[in-house]
Amino acid sequence: MKKITSALILLAMLFSLAACGGNGAGSAASGGSSAGSVATGGSDAPEGEQSEVVVWLCEDEYRFMMESGLVEQFESEYPQYTVTVVQYTWDALLDKLAANFASNTGDFPDLSVAADQCVGEYAQYGGIIPLDDFYAERGYDEREWLENSWEHFRWVDGKLYAAPFYVDYRVLFYRKDIFEQEGLEPPTTLDELMEIGQKLTVEGERYGLADQFTWNDFHFFSWLLYAHGGDFYNEDRTEPRINSPEGIAALEYYKALYDNNVMPKDAAYKADTLPGFIDGYYCMAEMGSWWRGLIASQAPELGEFGDKWGAVTLPVGASETAYGHPNGWIVPTKANNPEGGLAFLDFFLRTDVGAEWLSQTGELVGDAAVYDLPEFADDPYVQVFVEAGQRGTTSVSNVPGGDLVIEMVYTVLGEYKEGKLTAEEAAASMEEQLIPYLYTPEEVEAFKAG
């Protein structure tokens, strides 16, 4: 692992030349979104009695936060603080955090959203504070949380390095009207998924299951791997596990979905996932909770959940574990105001605030008590995702270069489904390329020893 870590540090330091600056000074942009625009709260507390809390957020979450009124609520309840929220694109944020943590230079927020696959890398750099004391002192160990919403951020040294911001669980969306027309029920097992998918496909006109691309293809295959009882690596992140009977079986099932026309194999018949689902070209799709809002805004003719569309937990195989993860809140070691960052974090993790966030944004939160509130307990759509989380989820995390691991996996998958590799060759290729991103047993022992 040392060789790849050195390369990552060098790359990150190069990024820092472009990414560093004052709070929110980044200028990179993607998709029309500013990488470093700043918004401040509106507290009326007397000047000189407040300290600034700088929070870094990305894209939709920035917009949601600024529209939610939660910043103003926090400042009202905590008049000693004023909040500055800085907006980044995801790419700009990941580049800047990696560069600054690797080089231990540049500016840092007091609290930031973090992609789950990157938290372990930040912990390895010593860039973020462990939250074990915060977790215990605030009584979070006495509250009920969705499965893996905290433990996902426990690094190989045994410490927690992030708190759950919002949770990304995947479920199976399906066109209820088409299923009813064909006299079918949504699948509950992988065998049923293959069988029903074949029945729904009319080649060139309609396909049982949506094809996925790049990152979403990684998410999709991860589900199949976990459902077959496999994993990418062992618990300590010291040995690869993908080149195994379970990994090869997952790869064979993945390709069979194309070979049996459950998903379009010919590039000419592939379509973007959501438009294809809305048009009825794709009868099923693996996707997350934000789809309800997209369907409502882009396809009101499909009605509400349970009208012409529905969602169920992902079909299972040898295991019920599926792809899913929280994205986290982190507090940098070099934060100017870590107490303020932790105060805002504590505020956000309250049940009433979590309920407000879910109500306004549709993003799931880690606090299980939120889902016992009447407005969510009686919402069958939300409860599908709660059930998905309770079954167990996991994803690539707590390894250095998590983004690069994900990119490697979907690149090999692309070669495999094009017929350039056998299942055995694809598994061997993934395993060989994964090894440099794992730790040695000696490194793990050193991390645990501090």
Short mmCIF file of C-alpha atoms in Angstrom, two decimals:
data_model
loop_
_atom_site.label_atom_id
_atom_site.label_comp_id
_atom_site.label_asym_id
_atom_site.label_seq_id
_atom_site.Cartn_x
_atom_site.Cartn_y
_atom_site.Cartn_z
CA MET A 1 0.00 0.00 0.00
CA LYS A 2 2.89 2.40 0.65
CA LYS A 3 3.71 2.83 -3.03
CA ILE A 4 0.18 3.81 -4.03
CA THR A 5 -0.20 6.06 -0.97
CA SER A 6 2.93 7.99 -1.93
CA ALA A 7 1.56 8.44 -5.42
CA LEU A 8 -1.74 9.67 -4.04
CA ILE A 9 0.01 12.18 -1.80
CA LEU A 10 2.04 13.52 -4.71
CA LEU A 11 -1.06 13.81 -6.87
CA ALA A 12 -2.98 15.49 -4.06
CA MET A 13 -0.19 18.01 -3.50
CA LEU A 14 -0.35 18.93 -7.15
CA PHE A 15 -4.08 19.49 -6.82
CA SER A 16 -3.44 21.74 -3.84
CA LEU A 17 -1.65 24.29 -6.01
CA ALA A 18 -4.92 24.94 -7.81
CA ALA A 19 -7.36 24.22 -5.00
CA CYS A 20 -5.95 26.13 -2.03
CA GLY A 21 -7.04 29.60 -1.06
CA GLY A 22 -9.20 31.39 1.47
CA ASN A 23 -12.39 29.82 2.76
CA GLY A 24 -14.41 29.05 -0.36
CA ALA A 25 -11.87 30.56 -2.73
CA GLY A 26 -11.90 27.65 -5.17
CA SER A 27 -12.87 28.64 -8.66
CA ALA A 28 -13.39 25.32 -10.46
CA ALA A 29 -16.91 24.82 -11.76
CA SER A 30 -18.89 21.90 -13.11
CA GLY A 31 -22.37 21.73 -14.54
CA GLY A 32 -22.86 25.43 -14.07
CA SER A 33 -22.31 25.25 -10.31
CA SER A 34 -19.77 27.43 -8.58
CA ALA A 35 -17.06 25.50 -6.77
CA GLY A 36 -16.59 28.04 -4.01
CA SER A 37 -19.55 30.39 -3.65
CA VAL A 38 -20.27 31.55 -0.12
CA ALA A 39 -23.46 32.20 1.79
CA THR A 40 -23.77 33.37 5.36
CA GLY A 41 -26.51 33.08 7.91
CA GLY A 42 -28.46 36.02 9.22
CA SER A 43 -28.03 36.07 12.99
CA ASP A 44 -28.78 39.41 14.70
CA ALA A 45 -26.54 38.71 17.71
CA PRO A 46 -24.23 41.62 18.62
CA GLU A 47 -20.99 41.74 16.69
CA GLY A 48 -17.98 40.55 18.70
CA GLU A 49 -19.93 37.95 20.63
CA GLN A 50 -19.93 35.39 17.83
CA SER A 51 -17.45 33.03 16.26
CA GLU A 52 -17.71 31.88 12.67
CA VAL A 53 -18.51 28.26 11.76
CA VAL A 54 -17.46 27.42 8.20
CA VAL A 55 -19.37 24.55 6.57
CA TRP A 56 -18.48 23.08 3.17
CA LEU A 57 -21.30 21.50 1.15
CA CYS A 58 -21.86 20.30 -2.40
CA GLU A 59 -24.40 21.11 -5.06
CA ASP A 60 -27.89 19.92 -4.02
CA GLU A 61 -27.02 19.71 -0.32
CA TYR A 62 -25.84 23.33 -0.39
CA ARG A 63 -29.07 24.42 -2.01
CA PHE A 64 -31.16 22.32 0.38
CA MET A 65 -29.35 23.75 3.40
CA MET A 66 -29.74 27.36 2.28
CA GLU A 67 -33.43 26.89 1.48
CA SER A 68 -34.27 24.84 4.58
CA GLY A 69 -34.02 27.60 7.20
CA LEU A 70 -31.83 25.31 9.33
CA VAL A 71 -28.86 27.70 9.31
CA GLU A 72 -31.05 30.47 10.70
CA GLN A 73 -32.54 28.07 13.25
CA PHE A 74 -29.06 27.02 14.43
CA GLU A 75 -27.92 30.65 14.77
CA SER A 76 -31.05 31.45 16.74
CA GLU A 77 -30.47 28.56 19.14
CA TYR A 78 -26.69 29.07 19.29
CA PRO A 79 -26.26 32.88 19.18
CA GLN A 80 -22.53 32.53 19.90
CA TYR A 81 -22.04 31.30 16.33
CA THR A 82 -22.56 32.65 12.83
CA VAL A 83 -22.51 30.15 9.97
CA THR A 84 -20.80 30.55 6.60
CA VAL A 85 -21.77 27.86 4.10
CA VAL A 86 -19.43 27.36 1.14
CA GLN A 87 -20.60 25.60 -2.01
CA TYR A 88 -18.43 23.24 -4.07
CA THR A 89 -19.03 20.76 -6.82
CA TRP A 90 -18.31 17.21 -5.68
CA ASP A 91 -15.21 16.96 -7.86
CA ALA A 92 -13.82 20.26 -6.58
CA LEU A 93 -14.51 19.35 -2.95
CA LEU A 94 -12.90 15.91 -3.19
CA ASP A 95 -9.84 17.34 -4.94
CA LYS A 96 -9.42 20.12 -2.39
CA LEU A 97 -9.90 17.95 0.69
CA ALA A 98 -7.49 15.30 -0.59
CA ALA A 99 -4.88 17.89 -1.52
CA ASN A 100 -5.09 19.80 1.74
CA PHE A 101 -5.13 16.71 3.95
CA ALA A 102 -2.24 15.10 2.05
CA SER A 103 -0.06 18.21 2.21
CA ASN A 104 -1.37 19.41 5.59
CA THR A 105 -1.65 22.89 4.09
CA GLY A 106 -4.36 25.17 2.80
CA ASP A 107 -7.64 26.18 4.37
CA PHE A 108 -10.03 23.88 6.15
CA PRO A 109 -13.68 24.11 7.12
CA ASP A 110 -15.01 23.52 10.61
CA LEU A 111 -17.42 20.92 9.25
CA SER A 112 -17.71 19.37 5.80
CA VAL A 113 -19.68 16.79 3.90
CA ALA A 114 -17.46 13.92 2.77
CA ALA A 115 -17.95 11.11 0.27
CA ASP A 116 -18.00 7.87 2.20
CA GLN A 117 -15.26 6.20 0.14
CA CYS A 118 -12.82 9.00 1.02
CA VAL A 119 -13.14 9.12 4.82
CA GLY A 120 -10.59 6.36 5.45
CA GLU A 121 -8.01 8.13 3.31
CA TYR A 122 -8.52 11.36 5.25
CA ALA A 123 -8.15 9.43 8.51
CA GLN A 124 -4.89 7.91 7.29
CA TYR A 125 -3.51 11.39 6.65
CA GLY A 126 -4.44 12.37 10.20
CA GLY A 127 -6.62 15.07 8.71
CA ILE A 128 -9.90 14.51 10.59
CA ILE A 129 -10.68 14.13 14.27
CA PRO A 130 -12.08 10.87 15.67
CA LEU A 131 -15.67 11.29 16.83
CA ASP A 132 -15.79 8.50 19.45
CA ASP A 133 -15.82 10.92 22.40
CA PHE A 134 -18.40 13.14 20.69
CA TYR A 135 -20.53 10.02 20.00
CA ALA A 136 -20.43 8.90 23.63
CA GLU A 137 -20.70 12.32 25.29
CA ARG A 138 -23.75 13.33 23.26
CA GLY A 139 -25.48 10.04 24.11
CA TYR A 140 -25.63 8.79 20.55
CA ASP A 141 -24.73 5.31 21.77
CA GLU A 142 -28.11 5.25 23.53
CA ARG A 143 -30.09 6.16 20.43
CA GLU A 144 -31.16 3.88 17.60
CA TRP A 145 -29.59 4.44 14.19
CA LEU A 146 -30.12 2.87 10.79
CA GLU A 147 -27.87 -0.09 10.15
CA ASN A 148 -24.26 0.87 9.42
CA SER A 149 -24.92 4.62 9.48
CA TRP A 150 -22.10 5.16 12.02
CA GLU A 151 -20.10 1.92 11.81
CA HIS A 152 -19.45 2.52 8.11
CA PHE A 153 -17.02 5.24 9.21
CA ARG A 154 -15.05 3.11 11.68
CA TRP A 155 -11.55 3.00 10.21
CA VAL A 156 -9.09 0.12 10.58
CA ASP A 157 -7.70 1.64 13.80
CA GLY A 158 -11.10 1.06 15.41
CA LYS A 159 -12.12 4.73 15.64
CA LEU A 160 -15.07 6.62 14.14
CA TYR A 161 -14.05 9.42 11.78
CA ALA A 162 -17.38 10.68 10.43
CA ALA A 163 -21.02 11.06 11.42
CA PRO A 164 -23.94 10.25 9.12
CA PHE A 165 -25.16 13.21 7.06
CA TYR A 166 -27.55 11.46 4.68
CA VAL A 167 -27.93 7.83 3.75
CA ASP A 168 -27.89 6.37 0.24
CA TYR A 169 -29.72 3.05 0.11
CA ARG A 170 -30.66 1.46 -3.21
CA VAL A 171 -33.95 -0.24 -4.03
CA LEU A 172 -35.62 -1.67 -7.13
CA PHE A 173 -37.98 0.76 -8.88
CA TYR A 174 -40.50 -0.85 -11.19
CA ARG A 175 -43.26 0.22 -13.56
CA LYS A 176 -46.30 -1.04 -11.70
CA ASP A 177 -48.60 -0.47 -14.65
CA ILE A 178 -46.48 -2.66 -16.94
CA PHE A 179 -46.17 -5.38 -14.30
CA GLU A 180 -49.94 -5.42 -13.84
CA GLN A 181 -50.47 -5.50 -17.59
CA GLU A 182 -48.19 -8.56 -17.83
CA GLY A 183 -49.62 -10.22 -14.71
CA LEU A 184 -46.31 -10.09 -12.85
CA GLU A 185 -45.18 -9.27 -9.31
CA PRO A 186 -41.86 -7.54 -8.54
CA PRO A 187 -39.00 -10.00 -7.96
CA THR A 188 -37.72 -10.84 -4.49
CA THR A 189 -34.74 -13.03 -5.47
CA LEU A 190 -32.03 -12.83 -8.12
CA ASP A 191 -33.46 -15.92 -9.83
CA GLU A 192 -36.84 -14.18 -10.07
CA LEU A 193 -35.17 -11.01 -11.35
CA MET A 194 -33.63 -12.93 -14.24
CA GLU A 195 -36.85 -14.79 -15.03
CA ILE A 196 -39.18 -11.78 -14.82
CA GLY A 197 -36.71 -9.55 -16.63
CA GLN A 198 -36.69 -11.94 -19.59
CA LYS A 199 -40.51 -12.02 -19.66
CA LEU A 200 -40.69 -8.23 -19.75
CA THR A 201 -38.13 -7.73 -22.52
CA VAL A 202 -39.27 -7.17 -26.08
CA GLU A 203 -35.91 -6.84 -27.81
CA GLY A 204 -35.30 -3.41 -29.25
CA GLU A 205 -38.60 -2.08 -27.84
CA ARG A 206 -38.56 -2.69 -24.08
CA TYR A 207 -36.16 -4.15 -21.53
CA GLY A 208 -36.72 -5.71 -18.15
CA LEU A 209 -33.95 -3.87 -16.33
CA ALA A 210 -32.12 -0.59 -16.85
CA ASP A 211 -28.54 -0.60 -18.06
CA GLN A 212 -26.14 1.35 -15.85
CA PHE A 213 -23.05 3.45 -16.64
CA THR A 214 -19.73 4.21 -14.88
CA TRP A 215 -20.33 4.96 -11.16
CA ASN A 216 -23.86 3.61 -11.26
CA ASP A 217 -22.54 0.46 -12.92
CA PHE A 218 -20.16 0.05 -9.97
CA HIS A 219 -23.10 0.49 -7.56
CA PHE A 220 -25.13 -2.06 -9.52
CA PHE A 221 -22.39 -4.68 -9.61
CA SER A 222 -21.59 -4.09 -5.93
CA TRP A 223 -25.16 -5.07 -5.09
CA LEU A 224 -24.79 -8.29 -7.09
CA LEU A 225 -21.45 -9.06 -5.46
CA TYR A 226 -22.80 -8.60 -1.92
CA ALA A 227 -25.98 -10.51 -2.78
CA HIS A 228 -23.85 -13.47 -3.87
CA GLY A 229 -22.11 -13.40 -0.49
CA GLY A 230 -18.92 -11.81 -1.84
CA ASP A 231 -16.91 -8.69 -1.15
CA PHE A 232 -14.02 -6.73 -2.63
CA TYR A 233 -11.71 -7.32 0.37
CA ASN A 234 -11.60 -8.71 3.90
CA GLU A 235 -12.67 -6.85 7.03
CA ASP A 236 -9.20 -5.48 7.80
CA ARG A 237 -8.69 -4.30 4.20
CA THR A 238 -5.51 -6.42 3.97
CA GLU A 239 -6.56 -9.08 1.44
CA PRO A 240 -8.65 -8.91 -1.76
CA ARG A 241 -11.73 -11.14 -1.98
CA ILE A 242 -13.12 -10.42 -5.43
CA ASN A 243 -11.36 -13.35 -7.15
CA SER A 244 -13.44 -15.94 -5.32
CA PRO A 245 -16.29 -18.32 -6.18
CA GLU A 246 -18.75 -15.66 -4.96
CA GLY A 247 -17.08 -12.91 -7.00
CA ILE A 248 -16.99 -14.99 -10.16
CA ALA A 249 -20.63 -16.04 -9.66
CA ALA A 250 -21.61 -12.36 -9.35
CA LEU A 251 -19.73 -11.54 -12.55
CA GLU A 252 -21.39 -14.42 -14.40
CA TYR A 253 -24.84 -13.30 -13.24
CA TYR A 254 -24.05 -9.71 -14.24
CA LYS A 255 -23.15 -10.76 -17.78
CA ALA A 256 -26.11 -13.13 -18.03
CA LEU A 257 -28.42 -10.15 -17.57
CA TYR A 258 -27.01 -8.83 -20.86
CA ASP A 259 -26.74 -12.19 -22.63
CA ASN A 260 -30.40 -12.95 -21.81
CA ASN A 261 -31.55 -9.48 -22.92
CA VAL A 262 -32.79 -8.50 -19.48
CA MET A 263 -30.60 -5.41 -20.04
CA PRO A 264 -29.74 -4.15 -23.55
CA LYS A 265 -26.45 -5.60 -24.76
CA ASP A 266 -26.32 -3.68 -28.03
CA ALA A 267 -25.16 -0.09 -27.53
CA ALA A 268 -27.76 1.06 -30.04
CA TYR A 269 -30.51 0.01 -27.63
CA LYS A 270 -29.14 1.57 -24.45
CA ALA A 271 -30.93 4.58 -22.92
CA ASP A 272 -30.39 6.89 -19.99
CA THR A 273 -31.83 5.32 -16.87
CA LEU A 274 -34.49 7.77 -15.70
CA PRO A 275 -35.86 8.77 -19.13
CA GLY A 276 -35.93 5.09 -20.09
CA PHE A 277 -37.89 4.25 -16.95
CA ILE A 278 -40.31 7.14 -17.44
CA ASP A 279 -40.97 6.09 -21.05
CA GLY A 280 -41.56 2.47 -20.06
CA TYR A 281 -38.52 1.40 -22.07
CA TYR A 282 -36.99 0.10 -18.83
CA CYS A 283 -39.42 -1.77 -16.59
CA MET A 284 -37.09 -1.89 -13.57
CA ALA A 285 -34.12 0.11 -12.31
CA GLU A 286 -31.85 -0.02 -9.26
CA MET A 287 -31.68 3.50 -7.83
CA GLY A 288 -32.02 5.69 -4.72
CA SER A 289 -34.56 7.73 -2.75
CA TRP A 290 -34.20 10.93 -4.78
CA TRP A 291 -36.07 9.33 -7.67
CA ARG A 292 -39.47 10.13 -6.15
CA GLY A 293 -38.82 13.84 -6.55
CA LEU A 294 -37.46 13.39 -10.07
CA ILE A 295 -40.44 11.29 -11.15
CA ALA A 296 -42.84 13.85 -9.66
CA SER A 297 -41.17 16.75 -11.48
CA GLN A 298 -40.38 15.05 -14.79
CA ALA A 299 -43.22 12.56 -15.16
CA PRO A 300 -46.33 13.68 -13.23
CA GLU A 301 -48.36 11.43 -15.52
CA LEU A 302 -46.95 8.43 -13.60
CA GLY A 303 -48.68 9.66 -10.44
CA GLU A 304 -47.61 9.07 -6.87
CA PHE A 305 -45.83 6.07 -5.43
CA GLY A 306 -48.10 3.08 -5.91
CA ASP A 307 -49.92 4.49 -8.96
CA LYS A 308 -48.00 3.62 -12.14
CA TRP A 309 -44.70 2.98 -10.39
CA GLY A 310 -43.45 1.38 -7.22
CA ALA A 311 -40.29 0.38 -5.37
CA VAL A 312 -39.27 -2.70 -3.39
CA THR A 313 -36.14 -3.83 -1.62
CA LEU A 314 -33.48 -5.27 -3.90
CA PRO A 315 -33.82 -8.96 -4.80
CA VAL A 316 -31.57 -11.18 -2.69
CA GLY A 317 -29.29 -14.10 -3.38
CA ALA A 318 -27.14 -15.98 -0.90
CA SER A 319 -27.09 -12.81 1.23
CA GLU A 320 -29.55 -9.98 1.93
CA THR A 321 -26.71 -7.46 2.15
CA ALA A 322 -26.95 -4.87 -0.61
CA TYR A 323 -25.07 -1.83 -1.82
CA GLY A 324 -25.64 1.27 0.29
CA HIS A 325 -23.85 3.73 2.54
CA PRO A 326 -24.08 7.00 4.43
CA ASN A 327 -22.24 10.09 3.28
CA GLY A 328 -20.58 11.71 6.24
CA TRP A 329 -19.92 14.86 8.19
CA ILE A 330 -16.22 15.32 9.05
CA VAL A 331 -14.39 17.77 11.32
CA PRO A 332 -10.83 18.51 10.14
CA THR A 333 -8.00 18.35 12.64
CA LYS A 334 -6.93 21.86 11.56
CA ALA A 335 -10.42 23.39 11.75
CA ASN A 336 -10.33 26.95 13.07
CA ASN A 337 -13.46 26.38 15.15
CA PRO A 338 -13.91 22.65 15.85
CA GLU A 339 -16.22 23.39 18.79
CA GLY A 340 -18.53 25.30 16.46
CA GLY A 341 -18.35 22.54 13.87
CA LEU A 342 -19.31 19.94 16.48
CA ALA A 343 -22.13 22.18 17.74
CA PHE A 344 -23.61 22.39 14.24
CA LEU A 345 -23.15 18.62 13.83
CA ASP A 346 -24.93 17.96 17.13
CA PHE A 347 -27.75 20.24 16.01
CA PHE A 348 -28.09 18.48 12.66
CA LEU A 349 -28.23 15.03 14.26
CA ARG A 350 -31.26 15.92 16.37
CA THR A 351 -34.42 13.98 15.53
CA ASP A 352 -36.49 17.09 14.83
CA VAL A 353 -33.82 18.50 12.50
CA GLY A 354 -33.40 15.16 10.74
CA ALA A 355 -37.15 15.00 10.20
CA GLU A 356 -37.13 18.50 8.72
CA TRP A 357 -34.25 17.57 6.41
CA LEU A 358 -36.00 14.43 5.15
CA SER A 359 -39.29 16.27 4.74
CA GLN A 360 -37.75 19.09 2.69
CA THR A 361 -35.15 17.19 0.66
CA GLY A 362 -36.22 13.55 0.46
CA GLU A 363 -32.73 12.53 1.62
CA LEU A 364 -32.69 9.79 4.23
CA VAL A 365 -31.02 10.46 7.59
CA GLY A 366 -29.36 8.01 9.95
CA ASP A 367 -31.57 8.63 13.03
CA ALA A 368 -34.02 5.71 13.23
CA ALA A 369 -36.40 7.70 15.46
CA VAL A 370 -37.23 9.93 12.49
CA TYR A 371 -38.98 7.04 10.76
CA ASP A 372 -41.25 6.42 13.73
CA LEU A 373 -42.79 9.88 13.36
CA PRO A 374 -46.31 9.64 11.87
CA GLU A 375 -45.51 11.47 8.62
CA PHE A 376 -42.81 8.90 7.79
CA ALA A 377 -44.12 5.80 9.56
CA ASP A 378 -47.22 6.05 7.36
CA ASP A 379 -45.26 6.71 4.16
CA PRO A 380 -44.81 3.36 2.36
CA TYR A 381 -42.15 4.79 0.05
CA VAL A 382 -39.91 5.86 2.93
CA GLN A 383 -40.46 2.55 4.70
CA VAL A 384 -39.12 0.62 1.68
CA PHE A 385 -35.78 2.35 2.22
CA VAL A 386 -35.89 1.82 5.98
CA GLU A 387 -36.36 -1.90 5.35
CA ALA A 388 -33.47 -1.85 2.86
CA GLY A 389 -31.23 -0.31 5.49
CA GLN A 390 -32.28 -2.78 8.16
CA ARG A 391 -31.37 -5.71 5.92
CA GLY A 392 -27.76 -4.55 5.83
CA THR A 393 -25.72 -2.53 3.38
CA THR A 394 -22.08 -1.91 2.60
CA SER A 395 -19.81 -0.35 -0.03
CA VAL A 396 -16.14 0.34 -0.74
CA SER A 397 -14.82 2.40 2.15
CA ASN A 398 -11.88 2.90 4.50
CA VAL A 399 -9.24 2.25 1.86
CA PRO A 400 -6.85 4.80 0.35
CA GLY A 401 -7.88 5.94 -3.11
CA GLY A 402 -11.50 4.82 -2.83
CA ASP A 403 -12.43 6.83 -5.93
CA LEU A 404 -9.69 5.09 -7.91
CA VAL A 405 -10.88 1.67 -6.76
CA ILE A 406 -14.39 2.47 -7.96
CA GLU A 407 -13.12 3.71 -11.31
CA MET A 408 -11.01 0.58 -11.71
CA VAL A 409 -14.01 -1.68 -11.05
CA TYR A 410 -16.33 -0.05 -13.56
CA THR A 411 -13.56 0.06 -16.17
CA VAL A 412 -13.01 -3.70 -15.87
CA LEU A 413 -16.78 -4.25 -15.95
CA GLY A 414 -16.93 -2.37 -19.24
CA GLU A 415 -14.28 -4.62 -20.77
CA TYR A 416 -15.98 -7.70 -19.38
CA LYS A 417 -19.47 -7.02 -20.72
CA GLU A 418 -17.97 -6.21 -24.11
CA GLY A 419 -16.61 -9.77 -24.19
CA LYS A 420 -12.94 -8.80 -23.88
CA LEU A 421 -12.53 -10.77 -20.63
CA THR A 422 -13.95 -13.94 -19.12
CA ALA A 423 -15.46 -13.85 -15.64
CA GLU A 424 -12.30 -15.43 -14.25
CA GLU A 425 -10.09 -12.93 -16.06
CA ALA A 426 -12.20 -9.98 -14.89
CA ALA A 427 -12.04 -11.17 -11.27
CA ALA A 428 -8.29 -11.69 -11.51
CA SER A 429 -7.81 -8.26 -13.07
CA MET A 430 -9.84 -6.53 -10.36
CA GLU A 431 -7.96 -8.38 -7.64
CA GLU A 432 -4.55 -7.56 -9.06
CA GLN A 433 -5.41 -3.88 -9.39
CA LEU A 434 -7.02 -3.77 -5.94
CA ILE A 435 -4.01 -5.06 -4.00
CA PRO A 436 -2.03 -1.75 -4.08
CA TYR A 437 -4.96 0.03 -2.40
CA LEU A 438 -5.10 -2.34 0.57
CA TYR A 439 -3.10 -2.23 3.78
CA THR A 440 -0.53 -4.71 5.02
CA PRO A 441 -1.26 -6.48 8.33
CA GLU A 442 1.70 -4.62 9.81
CA GLU A 443 0.21 -1.26 8.80
CA VAL A 444 -3.13 -2.15 10.36
CA GLU A 445 -1.42 -3.09 13.63
CA ALA A 446 0.50 0.19 13.56
CA PHE A 447 -2.71 2.17 12.97
CA LYS A 448 -4.41 0.39 15.89
CA ALA A 449 -1.43 1.08 18.13
CA GLY A 450 -1.63 4.78 17.30
#
